[in-house]
Coordinates of C-alpha atoms in Angstrom, one line a residue:
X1 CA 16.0 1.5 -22.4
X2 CA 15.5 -2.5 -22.4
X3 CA 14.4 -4.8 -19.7
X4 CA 17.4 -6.5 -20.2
X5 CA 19.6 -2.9 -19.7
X6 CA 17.3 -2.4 -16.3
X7 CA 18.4 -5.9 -15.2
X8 CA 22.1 -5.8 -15.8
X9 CA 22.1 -2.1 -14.3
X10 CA 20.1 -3.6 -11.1
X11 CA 23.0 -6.4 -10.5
X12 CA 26.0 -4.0 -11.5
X13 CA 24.3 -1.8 -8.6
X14 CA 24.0 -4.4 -6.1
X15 CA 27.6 -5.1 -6.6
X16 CA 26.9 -8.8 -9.1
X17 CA 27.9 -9.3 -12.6
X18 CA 25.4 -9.9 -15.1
X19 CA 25.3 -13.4 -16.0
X20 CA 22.3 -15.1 -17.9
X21 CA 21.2 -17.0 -14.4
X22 CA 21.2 -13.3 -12.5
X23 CA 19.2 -11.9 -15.2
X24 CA 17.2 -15.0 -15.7
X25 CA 16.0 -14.1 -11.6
X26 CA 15.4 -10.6 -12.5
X27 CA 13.5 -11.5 -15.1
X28 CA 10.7 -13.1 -12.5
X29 CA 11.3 -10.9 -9.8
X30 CA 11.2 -7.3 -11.8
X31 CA 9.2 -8.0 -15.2
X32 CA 6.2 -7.9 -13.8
X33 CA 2.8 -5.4 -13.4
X34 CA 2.2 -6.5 -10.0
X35 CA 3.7 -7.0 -6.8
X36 CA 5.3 -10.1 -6.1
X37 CA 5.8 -12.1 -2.5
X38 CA 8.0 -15.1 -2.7
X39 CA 10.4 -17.3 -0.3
X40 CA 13.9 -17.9 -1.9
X41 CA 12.7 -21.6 -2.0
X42 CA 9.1 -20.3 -4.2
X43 CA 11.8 -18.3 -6.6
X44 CA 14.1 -21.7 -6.8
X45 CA 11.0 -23.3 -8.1
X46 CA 9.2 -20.6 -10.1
X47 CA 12.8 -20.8 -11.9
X48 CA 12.9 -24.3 -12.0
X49 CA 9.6 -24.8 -13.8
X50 CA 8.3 -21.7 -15.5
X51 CA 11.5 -20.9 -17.0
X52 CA 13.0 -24.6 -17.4
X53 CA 16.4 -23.3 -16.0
X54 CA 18.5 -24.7 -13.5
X55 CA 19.5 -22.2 -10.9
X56 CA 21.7 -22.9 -7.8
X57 CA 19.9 -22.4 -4.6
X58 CA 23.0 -20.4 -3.2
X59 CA 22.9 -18.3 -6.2
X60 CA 19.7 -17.4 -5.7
X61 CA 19.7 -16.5 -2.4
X62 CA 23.4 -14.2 -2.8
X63 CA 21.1 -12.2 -5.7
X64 CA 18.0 -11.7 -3.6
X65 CA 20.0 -10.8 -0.1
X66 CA 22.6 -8.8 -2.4
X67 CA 19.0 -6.9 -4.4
X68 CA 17.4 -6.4 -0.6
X69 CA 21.0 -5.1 0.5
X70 CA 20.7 -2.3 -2.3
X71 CA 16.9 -1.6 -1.3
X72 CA 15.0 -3.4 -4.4
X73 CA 13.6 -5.9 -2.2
X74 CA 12.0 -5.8 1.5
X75 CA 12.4 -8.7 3.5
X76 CA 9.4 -9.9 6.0
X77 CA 10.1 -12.1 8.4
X78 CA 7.1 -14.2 9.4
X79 CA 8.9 -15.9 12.1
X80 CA 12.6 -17.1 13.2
X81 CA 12.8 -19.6 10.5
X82 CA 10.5 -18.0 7.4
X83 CA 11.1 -14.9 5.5
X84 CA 9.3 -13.8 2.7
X85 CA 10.6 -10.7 0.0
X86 CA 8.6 -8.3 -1.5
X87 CA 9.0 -6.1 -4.9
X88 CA 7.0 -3.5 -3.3
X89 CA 9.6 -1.9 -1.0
X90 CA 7.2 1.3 0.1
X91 CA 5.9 1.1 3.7
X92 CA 2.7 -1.0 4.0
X93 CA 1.3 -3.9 5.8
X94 CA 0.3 -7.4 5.3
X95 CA -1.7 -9.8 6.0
X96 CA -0.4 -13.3 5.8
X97 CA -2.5 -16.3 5.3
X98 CA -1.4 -19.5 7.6
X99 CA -3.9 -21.6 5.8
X100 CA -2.3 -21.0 2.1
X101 CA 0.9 -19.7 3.3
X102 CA 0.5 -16.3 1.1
X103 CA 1.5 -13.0 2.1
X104 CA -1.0 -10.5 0.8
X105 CA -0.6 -6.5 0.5
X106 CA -3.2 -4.8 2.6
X107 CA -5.5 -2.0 1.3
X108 CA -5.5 1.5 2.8
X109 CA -8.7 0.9 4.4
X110 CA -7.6 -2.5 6.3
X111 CA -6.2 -0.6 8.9
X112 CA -7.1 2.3 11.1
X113 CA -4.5 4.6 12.3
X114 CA -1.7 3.0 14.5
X115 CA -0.7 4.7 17.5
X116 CA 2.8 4.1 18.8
X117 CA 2.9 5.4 22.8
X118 CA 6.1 5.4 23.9
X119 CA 9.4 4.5 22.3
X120 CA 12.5 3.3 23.0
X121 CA 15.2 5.5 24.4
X122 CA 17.4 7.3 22.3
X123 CA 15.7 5.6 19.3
X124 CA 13.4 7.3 16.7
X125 CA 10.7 5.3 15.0
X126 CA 11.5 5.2 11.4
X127 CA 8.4 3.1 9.8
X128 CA 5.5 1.0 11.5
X129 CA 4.3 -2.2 9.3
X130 CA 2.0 -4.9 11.2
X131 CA 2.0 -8.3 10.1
X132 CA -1.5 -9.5 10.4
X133 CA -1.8 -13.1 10.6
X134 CA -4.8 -14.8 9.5
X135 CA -6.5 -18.2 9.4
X136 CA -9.8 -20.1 9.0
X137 CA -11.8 -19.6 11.9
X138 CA -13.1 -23.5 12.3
X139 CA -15.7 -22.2 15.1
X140 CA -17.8 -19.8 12.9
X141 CA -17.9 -22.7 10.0
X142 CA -20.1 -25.0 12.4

């Protein structure tokens, strides 16, 4: 089966026709050996520039909130105004850089165990991911 096949099933899915700008965004999002974090404003311009193509903000953002809606995308919020959407939609944590503005996977061994201690009633815990946010400790560079 083609890339092109996996793309147009992947909209079909998530309830959008195929057309060339769609799969054009699958096409950076999904033909790829690595994991890839992104803003809807990083995949505008990644578009824009890599690909030379012309993409509508809106219809960006309806395909990647439509692809997170059917589960092929996780969206992590940073704070009330900045969200950032990951390919890698297992469970796992993150560090993210407010220097450089990246959102990096974490390793296994960046974290110890988390303990949850209580909960809240009548709710069941159904994943625990930390956000770890990091920057340039200007005190130790003295």
């Amino acid at each position: 089966m083609t890339k092109s096949v996996d793309f147009i099933d992947k909209l079909r899915k998530s309830g959008l026709r195929p057309t060339r700008q769609r799969l054009k965004i699958c096409e950076v999002l999904f033909d790829r050996d690595t994991t890839f974090h992104f803003t809807i404003n990083d995949l505008t311009k990644i578009i824009s520039e890599k690909l030379n193509e012309k993409i509508s903000l809106a219809t960006v953002y309806n395909t990647v909130h439509a692809f997170k809606n059917k589960g092929y995308l996780k969206e992590i919020s940073i704070n009330s105004d900045k969200s950032y959407f990951d390919t890698n939609t297992s469970v796992h944590h993150h560090f993210f850089d407010e220097d450089t503005n990246r959102l990096i996977d974490c390793g296994e061994n960046d974290l110890d165990e988390i303990k949850i201690k209580n909960n809240t009633t009548g709710k069941k815990i159904n994943s625990v991911e930390v956000l770890i946010k990091v920057a340039t400790d200007y005190q130790t560079q003295k």
